[in-house]
Tab-separated table of C-alpha atoms and ligand atoms in Angstrom:
chain	number	residue	atom	x	y	z
A	1	MET	CA	25.591	17.270	-11.571
A	2	SER	CA	22.114	17.791	-10.158
A	3	HIS	CA	20.763	14.924	-8.079
A	4	VAL	CA	17.154	13.732	-7.615
A	5	VAL	CA	16.776	11.371	-4.654
A	6	ILE	CA	13.696	9.155	-4.250
A	7	VAL	CA	13.155	7.552	-0.826
A	8	GLY	CA	11.165	4.328	-1.072
A	9	GLY	CA	10.991	1.410	-3.496
A	10	GLY	CA	7.272	0.713	-3.413
A	11	PHE	CA	4.756	1.640	-6.145
A	12	ALA	CA	5.187	5.355	-5.619
A	13	GLY	CA	9.014	5.222	-5.497
A	14	VAL	CA	9.412	2.928	-8.486
A	15	TRP	CA	7.088	5.000	-10.691
A	16	SER	CA	8.688	8.227	-9.481
A	17	ALA	CA	12.004	6.839	-10.672
A	18	ALA	CA	10.596	5.790	-14.038
A	19	ALA	CA	8.849	9.104	-14.660
A	20	ALA	CA	11.963	11.020	-13.523
A	21	ALA	CA	14.223	9.072	-15.813
A	22	ARG	CA	11.809	9.516	-18.699
A	23	VAL	CA	11.712	13.349	-18.449
A	24	ARG	CA	15.512	13.460	-17.890
A	25	GLY	CA	16.036	11.827	-21.285
A	26	SER	CA	19.774	11.999	-22.088
A	27	GLY	CA	20.200	15.043	-19.765
A	28	ASP	CA	22.999	15.343	-17.260
A	29	LEU	CA	21.144	14.458	-14.052
A	30	ARG	CA	21.632	11.711	-11.471
A	31	ILE	CA	18.589	9.856	-10.081
A	32	THR	CA	18.956	7.667	-7.017
A	33	LEU	CA	16.317	5.521	-5.393
A	34	ILE	CA	16.959	4.618	-1.754
A	35	ALA	CA	15.224	1.560	-0.289
A	36	PRO	CA	16.544	-1.197	1.979
A	37	GLY	CA	15.165	-4.169	0.032
A	38	ALA	CA	16.112	-5.634	-3.322
A	39	ASP	CA	12.462	-5.917	-4.385
A	40	LEU	CA	9.280	-3.954	-4.935
A	41	VAL	CA	6.846	-5.720	-2.609
A	42	LEU	CA	3.342	-5.880	-4.024
A	43	ARG	CA	1.643	-5.241	-0.689
A	44	PRO	CA	-1.933	-5.726	-1.979
A	45	ARG	CA	-1.119	-9.349	-2.691
A	46	LEU	CA	0.331	-10.195	0.745
A	47	TYR	CA	-2.870	-11.866	1.845
A	48	GLU	CA	-2.402	-14.524	-0.820
A	49	PRO	CA	-1.307	-18.108	0.111
A	50	GLU	CA	2.194	-17.642	-1.329
A	51	PRO	CA	3.111	-14.031	-0.445
A	52	GLU	CA	6.724	-14.582	-1.614
A	53	ARG	CA	5.359	-14.506	-5.164
A	54	ALA	CA	4.299	-10.881	-4.635
A	55	THR	CA	7.631	-9.272	-5.399
A	56	VAL	CA	9.416	-7.753	-8.341
A	57	ALA	CA	13.227	-7.286	-8.453
A	58	LEU	CA	13.900	-3.539	-8.407
A	59	LYS	CA	17.002	-3.932	-10.566
A	60	ARG	CA	14.807	-5.141	-13.476
A	61	VAL	CA	13.053	-1.773	-13.522
A	62	LEU	CA	15.835	0.555	-12.366
A	63	ASP	CA	18.903	-0.774	-14.214
A	64	PRO	CA	17.414	-0.463	-17.719
A	65	ILE	CA	16.392	3.156	-17.115
A	66	GLY	CA	19.659	4.293	-15.532
A	67	VAL	CA	18.461	4.846	-11.969
A	68	ASP	CA	20.857	3.991	-9.151
A	69	HIS	CA	19.549	1.944	-6.267
A	70	VAL	CA	21.142	2.486	-2.866
A	71	ARG	CA	20.082	-0.343	-0.568
A	72	ALA	CA	19.740	1.486	2.744
A	73	ALA	CA	17.140	2.930	5.101
A	74	VAL	CA	16.916	6.662	5.510
A	75	GLN	CA	17.031	7.886	9.120
A	76	ASP	CA	17.424	11.641	8.839
A	77	ILE	CA	16.206	14.286	6.376
A	78	ASP	CA	17.501	17.879	6.626
A	79	VAL	CA	15.455	19.939	4.206
A	80	ASP	CA	17.407	23.125	4.926
A	81	ALA	CA	20.710	21.512	4.082
A	82	HIS	CA	19.225	19.378	1.273
A	83	ARG	CA	20.780	16.266	2.791
A	84	ILE	CA	19.640	12.924	4.014
A	85	THR	CA	21.361	10.260	6.040
A	86	ALA	CA	20.927	6.615	5.081
A	87	ASP	CA	22.543	3.969	7.255
A	88	GLY	CA	25.239	6.474	8.272
A	89	VAL	CA	25.939	7.747	4.717
A	90	ASP	CA	25.306	11.419	4.002
A	91	ILE	CA	23.611	12.058	0.588
A	92	ALA	CA	22.965	15.487	-0.958
A	93	TYR	CA	19.965	16.148	-3.167
A	94	ASP	CA	18.638	18.937	-5.317
A	95	ARG	CA	15.093	17.584	-5.370
A	96	LEU	CA	13.724	14.927	-2.976
A	97	VAL	CA	10.727	12.671	-3.532
A	98	LEU	CA	9.526	11.058	-0.287
A	99	ALA	CA	7.768	7.776	-1.135
A	100	ALA	CA	8.484	5.775	2.033
A	101	GLY	CA	4.961	4.307	2.307
A	102	SER	CA	2.971	3.385	5.368
A	103	ARG	CA	3.099	0.837	8.154
A	104	LEU	CA	0.638	-0.954	10.296
A	105	VAL	CA	0.370	0.466	13.793
A	106	ARG	CA	0.483	-2.506	16.116
A	107	PRO	CA	-1.549	-2.103	19.294
A	108	VAL	CA	-0.094	-1.953	22.783
A	109	LEU	CA	-1.815	-4.743	24.657
A	110	PRO	CA	-0.765	-7.854	26.652
A	111	GLY	CA	0.576	-10.529	24.318
A	112	ALA	CA	0.926	-8.115	21.353
A	113	ASP	CA	4.133	-9.840	20.316
A	114	ARG	CA	1.974	-12.959	19.519
A	115	LEU	CA	0.001	-10.999	16.906
A	116	PHE	CA	0.407	-11.803	13.245
A	117	ASP	CA	-0.132	-9.369	10.360
A	118	VAL	CA	0.184	-9.132	6.573
A	119	ASP	CA	1.708	-5.672	6.375
A	120	THR	CA	5.170	-6.761	5.195
A	121	LEU	CA	6.498	-9.729	3.286
A	122	PRO	CA	8.280	-11.252	6.349
A	123	ALA	CA	5.118	-10.864	8.448
A	124	ALA	CA	2.911	-12.484	5.728
A	125	GLN	CA	5.368	-15.366	5.394
A	126	ARG	CA	5.439	-15.823	9.173
A	127	LEU	CA	1.632	-16.150	9.226
A	128	ARG	CA	1.545	-18.571	6.292
A	129	GLY	CA	4.347	-20.713	7.779
A	130	HIS	CA	2.531	-20.818	11.131
A	131	LEU	CA	-0.796	-21.932	9.647
A	132	ARG	CA	0.676	-24.280	7.031
A	133	SER	CA	1.996	-26.568	9.762
A	134	ARG	CA	-1.528	-27.034	11.168
A	135	ASP	CA	-4.220	-29.443	10.167
A	136	GLY	CA	-7.154	-27.029	10.158
A	137	TYR	CA	-7.068	-23.936	12.318
A	138	THR	CA	-9.051	-21.123	13.928
A	139	ALA	CA	-7.914	-17.663	12.949
A	140	VAL	CA	-9.103	-14.471	14.627
A	141	VAL	CA	-8.808	-11.498	12.194
A	142	VAL	CA	-8.998	-8.107	13.885
A	143	GLY	CA	-10.403	-5.319	11.751
A	144	ALA	CA	-13.136	-5.770	9.113
A	145	GLY	CA	-11.730	-3.102	6.714
A	146	PHE	CA	-10.157	-3.701	3.365
A	147	ALA	CA	-7.116	-5.772	4.488
A	148	GLY	CA	-9.036	-7.611	7.218
A	149	LEU	CA	-11.769	-8.744	4.775
A	150	GLU	CA	-9.270	-9.970	2.226
A	151	VAL	CA	-7.269	-11.877	4.805
A	152	ALA	CA	-10.382	-13.360	6.507
A	153	THR	CA	-12.017	-14.490	3.271
A	154	GLU	CA	-8.777	-15.985	1.973
A	155	LEU	CA	-8.129	-17.936	5.208
A	156	ALA	CA	-11.737	-19.177	5.419
A	157	GLY	CA	-10.969	-21.780	2.775
A	158	GLN	CA	-8.904	-23.931	5.132
A	159	GLY	CA	-10.132	-23.151	8.639
A	160	ARG	CA	-12.572	-21.433	10.981
A	161	VAL	CA	-12.316	-17.605	10.833
A	162	VAL	CA	-13.669	-15.113	13.399
A	163	LEU	CA	-13.747	-11.492	12.245
A	164	VAL	CA	-13.536	-8.965	15.117
A	165	GLU	CA	-14.537	-5.357	14.375
A	166	GLN	CA	-14.616	-2.446	16.792
A	167	ALA	CA	-17.368	-0.670	14.828
A	168	GLY	CA	-20.935	-1.927	14.875
A	169	GLU	CA	-20.786	-2.980	11.231
A	170	ILE	CA	-18.324	-4.615	8.878
A	171	ALA	CA	-16.334	-2.542	6.338
A	172	PRO	CA	-16.959	0.688	8.239
A	173	ASP	CA	-14.758	2.722	5.915
A	174	LEU	CA	-16.164	1.285	2.721
A	175	GLY	CA	-19.662	2.732	3.193
A	176	PHE	CA	-23.049	1.249	2.568
A	177	GLY	CA	-22.504	0.462	-1.146
A	178	PRO	CA	-20.642	-2.851	-1.020
A	179	ARG	CA	-21.715	-3.946	2.445
A	180	PRO	CA	-24.698	-6.199	1.561
A	181	ALA	CA	-22.588	-8.122	-0.982
A	182	ILE	CA	-19.792	-8.498	1.548
A	183	GLU	CA	-22.209	-9.782	4.185
A	184	VAL	CA	-23.496	-12.390	1.692
A	185	ALA	CA	-19.900	-13.471	1.029
A	186	LEU	CA	-19.051	-13.711	4.705
A	187	ASP	CA	-22.167	-15.879	5.248
A	188	HIS	CA	-21.304	-18.055	2.304
A	189	LEU	CA	-17.802	-18.647	3.747
A	190	ALA	CA	-19.232	-19.197	7.266
A	191	ILE	CA	-17.080	-16.414	8.670
A	192	GLU	CA	-18.225	-15.502	12.200
A	193	ARG	CA	-18.514	-11.841	13.081
A	194	ARG	CA	-17.933	-10.244	16.464
A	195	LEU	CA	-18.927	-6.596	16.003
A	196	GLY	CA	-18.629	-3.661	18.413
A	197	THR	CA	-15.675	-5.311	20.159
A	198	THR	CA	-11.922	-5.669	19.889
A	199	VAL	CA	-9.064	-7.811	21.082
A	200	THR	CA	-7.663	-6.702	24.417
A	201	GLU	CA	-5.209	-9.542	25.096
A	202	VAL	CA	-3.514	-12.218	23.017
A	203	LYS	CA	-2.828	-15.436	24.846
A	204	GLU	CA	-0.824	-18.364	23.593
A	205	ASN	CA	-4.010	-20.226	22.718
A	206	GLY	CA	-6.389	-17.429	21.672
A	207	ALA	CA	-7.799	-13.920	21.997
A	208	VAL	CA	-9.539	-12.146	24.873
A	209	LEU	CA	-12.158	-9.638	23.596
A	210	SER	CA	-13.234	-6.364	25.136
A	211	ASP	CA	-16.635	-7.909	25.970
A	212	GLY	CA	-14.768	-10.363	28.236
A	213	SER	CA	-15.181	-13.412	25.972
A	214	PHE	CA	-12.316	-15.657	24.934
A	215	ILE	CA	-11.870	-17.178	21.432
A	216	PRO	CA	-9.519	-20.194	21.319
A	217	ALA	CA	-7.362	-19.597	18.235
A	218	ASP	CA	-4.177	-20.711	16.476
A	219	ALA	CA	-3.461	-17.199	15.178
A	220	VAL	CA	-4.639	-13.678	15.903
A	221	ILE	CA	-4.096	-11.389	12.925
A	222	TRP	CA	-4.111	-7.616	13.360
A	223	THR	CA	-5.092	-5.596	10.267
A	224	ALA	CA	-6.399	-2.271	11.638
A	225	GLY	CA	-4.651	1.085	11.361
A	226	LEU	CA	-2.124	2.174	8.702
A	227	GLN	CA	-0.013	5.281	9.393
A	228	ALA	CA	2.294	7.153	7.055
A	229	ASN	CA	6.017	6.459	7.471
A	230	PRO	CA	7.403	8.403	10.433
A	231	LEU	CA	9.958	10.079	8.168
A	232	THR	CA	7.119	12.451	7.280
A	233	ALA	CA	7.633	14.079	10.715
A	234	GLN	CA	10.976	15.370	9.574
A	235	ILE	CA	9.510	17.406	6.695
A	236	PRO	CA	7.939	20.732	7.688
A	237	GLY	CA	4.383	20.914	6.516
A	238	ASP	CA	0.785	20.099	7.383
A	239	ARG	CA	-0.225	16.529	8.020
A	240	ASP	CA	-3.584	14.709	8.147
A	241	ARG	CA	-4.765	12.175	10.805
A	242	LEU	CA	-2.828	9.370	9.074
A	243	GLY	CA	0.388	11.367	9.353
A	244	ARG	CA	0.414	12.073	5.588
A	245	LEU	CA	2.001	15.235	4.272
A	246	ILE	CA	-0.448	17.526	2.558
A	247	VAL	CA	0.832	18.206	-0.959
A	248	ASP	CA	-0.282	20.659	-3.662
A	249	ALA	CA	-1.547	19.685	-7.154
A	250	ARG	CA	2.039	19.111	-8.307
A	251	LEU	CA	2.630	16.913	-5.260
A	252	ARG	CA	5.064	19.388	-3.802
A	253	VAL	CA	5.189	19.605	-0.003
A	254	ASP	CA	7.302	22.739	-0.016
A	255	GLY	CA	10.463	24.017	-1.585
A	256	ASP	CA	12.394	21.185	-3.170
A	257	VAL	CA	10.499	18.305	-1.545
A	258	PHE	CA	7.771	16.285	-3.294
A	259	ALA	CA	5.836	13.381	-1.704
A	260	ALA	CA	3.870	10.505	-3.267
A	261	GLY	CA	1.954	7.406	-2.268
A	262	ASP	CA	0.975	6.505	1.277
A	263	VAL	CA	3.104	9.357	2.783
A	264	ALA	CA	1.133	12.029	0.962
A	265	ALA	CA	-2.435	13.371	0.910
A	266	ALA	CA	-3.372	15.054	-2.361
A	267	ARG	CA	-6.728	16.141	-3.715
A	268	ALA	CA	-7.959	13.211	-5.861
A	269	ASP	CA	-10.847	15.302	-7.114
A	270	GLU	CA	-13.160	17.959	-5.762
A	271	GLY	CA	-14.188	16.862	-2.309
A	272	HIS	CA	-11.970	13.788	-1.979
A	273	TRP	CA	-8.425	13.169	-0.813
A	274	THR	CA	-6.274	10.311	-2.125
A	275	VAL	CA	-6.573	6.939	-0.388
A	276	GLN	CA	-3.622	4.899	0.737
A	277	SER	CA	-3.778	2.594	-2.260
A	278	CYS	CA	-1.871	1.491	-5.331
A	279	GLN	CA	-4.378	3.128	-7.606
A	280	HIS	CA	-3.236	6.470	-6.189
A	281	ALA	CA	0.381	5.558	-5.365
A	282	VAL	CA	1.167	4.829	-9.018
A	283	PRO	CA	-0.086	8.065	-10.588
A	284	MET	CA	1.208	10.048	-7.609
A	285	GLY	CA	4.627	8.520	-8.155
A	286	LYS	CA	4.658	9.338	-11.814
A	287	THR	CA	3.505	12.906	-11.162
A	288	ALA	CA	6.053	13.544	-8.376
A	289	GLY	CA	8.946	12.004	-10.297
A	290	HIS	CA	8.143	13.943	-13.402
A	291	ASN	CA	7.776	17.191	-11.469
A	292	ALA	CA	10.965	16.776	-9.429
A	293	VAL	CA	13.018	16.551	-12.615
A	294	ALA	CA	10.921	19.049	-14.632
A	295	ASP	CA	11.429	21.587	-11.855
A	296	LEU	CA	15.184	21.230	-12.157
A	297	LEU	CA	15.211	21.322	-15.982
A	298	GLY	CA	12.783	24.178	-16.289
A	299	VAL	CA	10.223	22.190	-18.291
A	300	PRO	CA	6.440	22.291	-17.528
A	301	LEU	CA	5.238	20.563	-14.381
A	302	VAL	CA	2.036	18.472	-14.490
A	303	ASP	CA	-0.928	18.436	-12.125
A	304	PHE	CA	-1.933	15.244	-10.328
A	305	ALA	CA	-5.097	13.918	-12.044
A	306	PRO	CA	-6.006	10.326	-11.041
A	307	ALA	CA	-8.474	8.143	-12.900
A	308	PRO	CA	-11.995	7.814	-11.414
A	309	TYR	CA	-11.903	6.022	-8.105
A	310	VAL	CA	-12.752	2.278	-8.012
A	311	THR	CA	-12.661	-0.442	-5.330
A	312	GLY	CA	-11.697	-4.069	-5.921
A	313	LEU	CA	-12.120	-6.223	-2.845
A	314	ASP	CA	-11.161	-9.896	-2.989
A	315	LEU	CA	-13.555	-12.161	-1.071
A	316	GLY	CA	-11.731	-15.496	-1.424
A	317	ALA	CA	-13.830	-18.388	-2.661
A	318	ALA	CA	-16.828	-16.037	-2.690
A	319	GLY	CA	-15.366	-14.054	-5.564
A	320	ALA	CA	-14.815	-10.288	-5.254
A	321	VAL	CA	-16.745	-7.032	-5.367
A	322	TYR	CA	-15.754	-4.341	-7.846
A	323	ALA	CA	-17.294	-0.972	-7.221
A	324	ARG	CA	-17.071	2.389	-8.976
A	325	GLY	CA	-16.982	5.888	-7.498
A	326	TRP	CA	-16.631	7.194	-3.927
A	327	ASP	CA	-20.041	5.741	-2.933
A	328	ARG	CA	-18.614	2.357	-4.003
A	329	LEU	CA	-21.724	1.323	-5.917
A	330	ILE	CA	-21.215	-2.286	-6.963
A	331	ALA	CA	-20.569	-2.788	-10.669
A	332	LEU	CA	-19.585	-6.464	-10.534
A	333	SER	CA	-19.497	-9.154	-7.872
A	334	GLY	CA	-18.896	-12.880	-7.495
A	335	ALA	CA	-16.845	-14.505	-10.294
A	336	GLU	CA	-17.051	-11.397	-12.540
A	337	GLY	CA	-15.757	-9.190	-9.737
A	338	LYS	CA	-12.967	-11.698	-9.153
A	339	TRP	CA	-11.929	-11.507	-12.776
A	340	VAL	CA	-11.601	-7.714	-12.571
A	341	LYS	CA	-9.727	-7.948	-9.243
A	342	ARG	CA	-7.255	-10.386	-10.804
A	343	TRP	CA	-6.879	-8.085	-13.796
A	344	ILE	CA	-6.080	-5.188	-11.381
A	345	MET	CA	-3.555	-7.301	-9.459
A	346	ASN	CA	-1.878	-8.167	-12.762
A	347	VAL	CA	-1.819	-4.640	-14.104
A	348	ILE	CA	-0.075	-3.259	-10.997
A	349	HIS	CA	3.073	-5.257	-11.931
A	350	PRO	CA	5.493	-2.804	-13.533
A	351	PRO	CA	6.982	-3.745	-16.919
A	352	LEU	CA	10.490	-5.191	-16.612
A	353	ASP	CA	13.818	-5.079	-18.490
A	354	ASP	CA	12.781	-3.016	-21.498
A	355	PRO	CA	13.389	0.726	-21.126
A	356	ALA	CA	11.031	1.685	-23.997
A	357	THR	CA	8.080	-0.143	-22.348
A	358	ILE	CA	8.913	1.224	-18.869
A	359	PHE	CA	9.085	4.797	-20.232
A	360	ALA	CA	5.912	4.323	-22.236
A	361	HIS	CA	4.039	3.342	-19.043
A	362	ALA	CA	5.704	6.132	-17.051
A	363	GLY	CA	4.478	8.687	-19.595
A	364	VAL	CA	0.840	7.733	-19.095
A	365	ILE	CA	0.162	9.171	-15.690
A	366	THR	CA	-3.446	8.046	-15.433
A	367	THR	CA	-4.752	4.754	-16.705
A	368	PRO	CA	-8.516	4.414	-16.153
A	369	ILE	CA	-9.690	0.889	-15.368
A	370	PRO	CA	-11.755	-0.145	-18.406
A	371	PHE	CA	-14.574	-1.856	-16.523
B	401	LIG	C1	-2.745	-6.350	3.063
B	401	LIG	C2	-2.858	-5.153	2.204
B	401	LIG	C3	-3.770	-5.165	1.149
B	401	LIG	C4	-3.876	-4.022	0.316
B	401	LIG	N1	-4.762	-4.100	-0.725
B	401	LIG	C5	-4.796	-3.079	-1.606
B	401	LIG	C6	-5.667	-3.167	-2.735
B	401	LIG	O1	-6.356	-4.156	-2.983
B	401	LIG	N2	-5.680	-2.158	-3.606
B	401	LIG	C7	-4.858	-1.017	-3.425
B	401	LIG	O2	-4.901	-0.134	-4.233
B	401	LIG	N3	-4.072	-0.927	-2.341
B	401	LIG	C8	-4.023	-1.898	-1.448
B	401	LIG	N4	-3.173	-1.826	-0.324
B	401	LIG	C9	-2.456	-0.574	-0.132
B	401	LIG	C10	-1.212	-0.493	-0.960
B	401	LIG	O3	-0.399	-1.635	-0.772
B	401	LIG	C11	-0.394	0.729	-0.561
B	401	LIG	O4	-1.279	1.893	-0.660
B	401	LIG	C12	0.739	0.927	-1.512
B	401	LIG	O5	1.670	-0.156	-1.341
B	401	LIG	C13	1.474	2.243	-1.242
B	401	LIG	O6	2.609	2.338	-2.052
B	401	LIG	P1	3.825	3.233	-1.547
B	401	LIG	O7	4.832	3.125	-2.627
B	401	LIG	O8	3.363	4.552	-1.110
B	401	LIG	O9	4.342	2.533	-0.229
B	401	LIG	P2	4.892	1.030	0.087
B	401	LIG	O10	4.363	0.037	-0.894
B	401	LIG	O11	4.595	0.883	1.533
B	401	LIG	O12	6.461	1.154	-0.177
B	401	LIG	C14	7.238	1.924	0.684
B	401	LIG	C15	8.670	1.767	0.312
B	401	LIG	O13	9.479	2.563	1.130
B	401	LIG	C16	10.588	1.822	1.680
B	401	LIG	N5	10.956	2.469	2.971
B	401	LIG	C17	10.279	2.429	4.119
B	401	LIG	N6	10.972	3.093	5.084
B	401	LIG	C18	12.089	3.549	4.456
B	401	LIG	C19	13.255	4.279	4.913
B	401	LIG	N7	13.357	4.732	6.156
B	401	LIG	N8	14.235	4.543	4.016
B	401	LIG	C20	14.163	4.074	2.735
B	401	LIG	N9	13.112	3.385	2.289
B	401	LIG	C21	12.101	3.144	3.122
B	401	LIG	C22	10.023	0.431	1.794
B	401	LIG	O14	11.042	-0.506	1.927
B	401	LIG	C23	9.257	0.308	0.525
B	401	LIG	O15	10.129	0.046	-0.497
B	401	LIG	C24	-3.058	-2.886	0.515
B	401	LIG	C25	-2.132	-2.922	1.557
B	401	LIG	C26	-1.998	-4.024	2.431
B	401	LIG	C27	-0.993	-4.006	3.502
């Protein structure tokens, strides 16, 4: 029996599995998802006060659609032999979908082991546990990009927050569009900014900055620098500066290997590559899963065609900004922006338990955000 193996149980892996199972129908084909955890972790919600709520049991999606879950981590991929090794077990595949996500690159600096982050569920829980036991706190958040801004504005409700950014401006990767509204929100929340500097040492009681100053702090939280999973290095092919495999319009890397989500860079539209985000990981997963099975069954493959790009950035008690397009021109801000951000955070939950609903969602590769 032919075997499709999906590596990763995040947004891309789960939707690959659903789309693969949908196109398989009642065909004679085995689909296995390999991921170490029992849950899909909703990473975009890990900055929230109760990060443990940001999970979905994988079995509630995979069991109803007949996808096996092997709870293991993949160490080796041999594309010539069509085999992978997961925790010492050798697994053969006919088509492989790599969807192993990304990880925060922690800096090498004195005291780095004292850094907190919100990249994984255990890390987010560690931060929350640490701050919960304090009566007011000072938090230094390093990086004023997407994750850094969401963490800083969320934490500002209960303590003093200092945002440290190496660039000379906040939100350097988000462009000019949303910046004025973000600045207003940071002012409103009394978040201090230290621009053009970074943290060079983490002491037990605070952070040393590259300008020589010291900020006494209860927690120093690193948010800068996501890289594709290092498994990408085992797949022959071109990579971008984030370590992502360059894939074609069908999300094929080469031969019998497809890639989706944060491990892959695909053309989102003319002139733009995908962004490491759920809004791209979900349709990439559906496209790659469909194509991996379609390729085996000899049915038509589909091209990756994401919905128009949007940005929804939570700003804590200051609301949120919701922007459309690659220039991120603000469509909604404040309470209205927050409403849309919450809508997005809800809609990224996959349907559970009911195969018909899961397949119905898997069959719609692109869902434009109706705002
Ligand atoms: C704090 C934060 C805020 C974010 N906010 C937003 C946002 O507002 N909007 C947005 O669109 N995106 C946001 N993102 C980005 C978004 O979370 C990612 O782009 C998305 O999770 C990518 O999905 P993925 O399936 O590719 O990877 P992941 O969600 O990273 O999933 C990877 C999966 O692979 C598994 N895996 C890893 N290594 C192995 C291995 N060796 N063997 C087997 N399995 C393995 C993992 O266990 C996991 O199941 C945010 C991310 C963070 C960290």
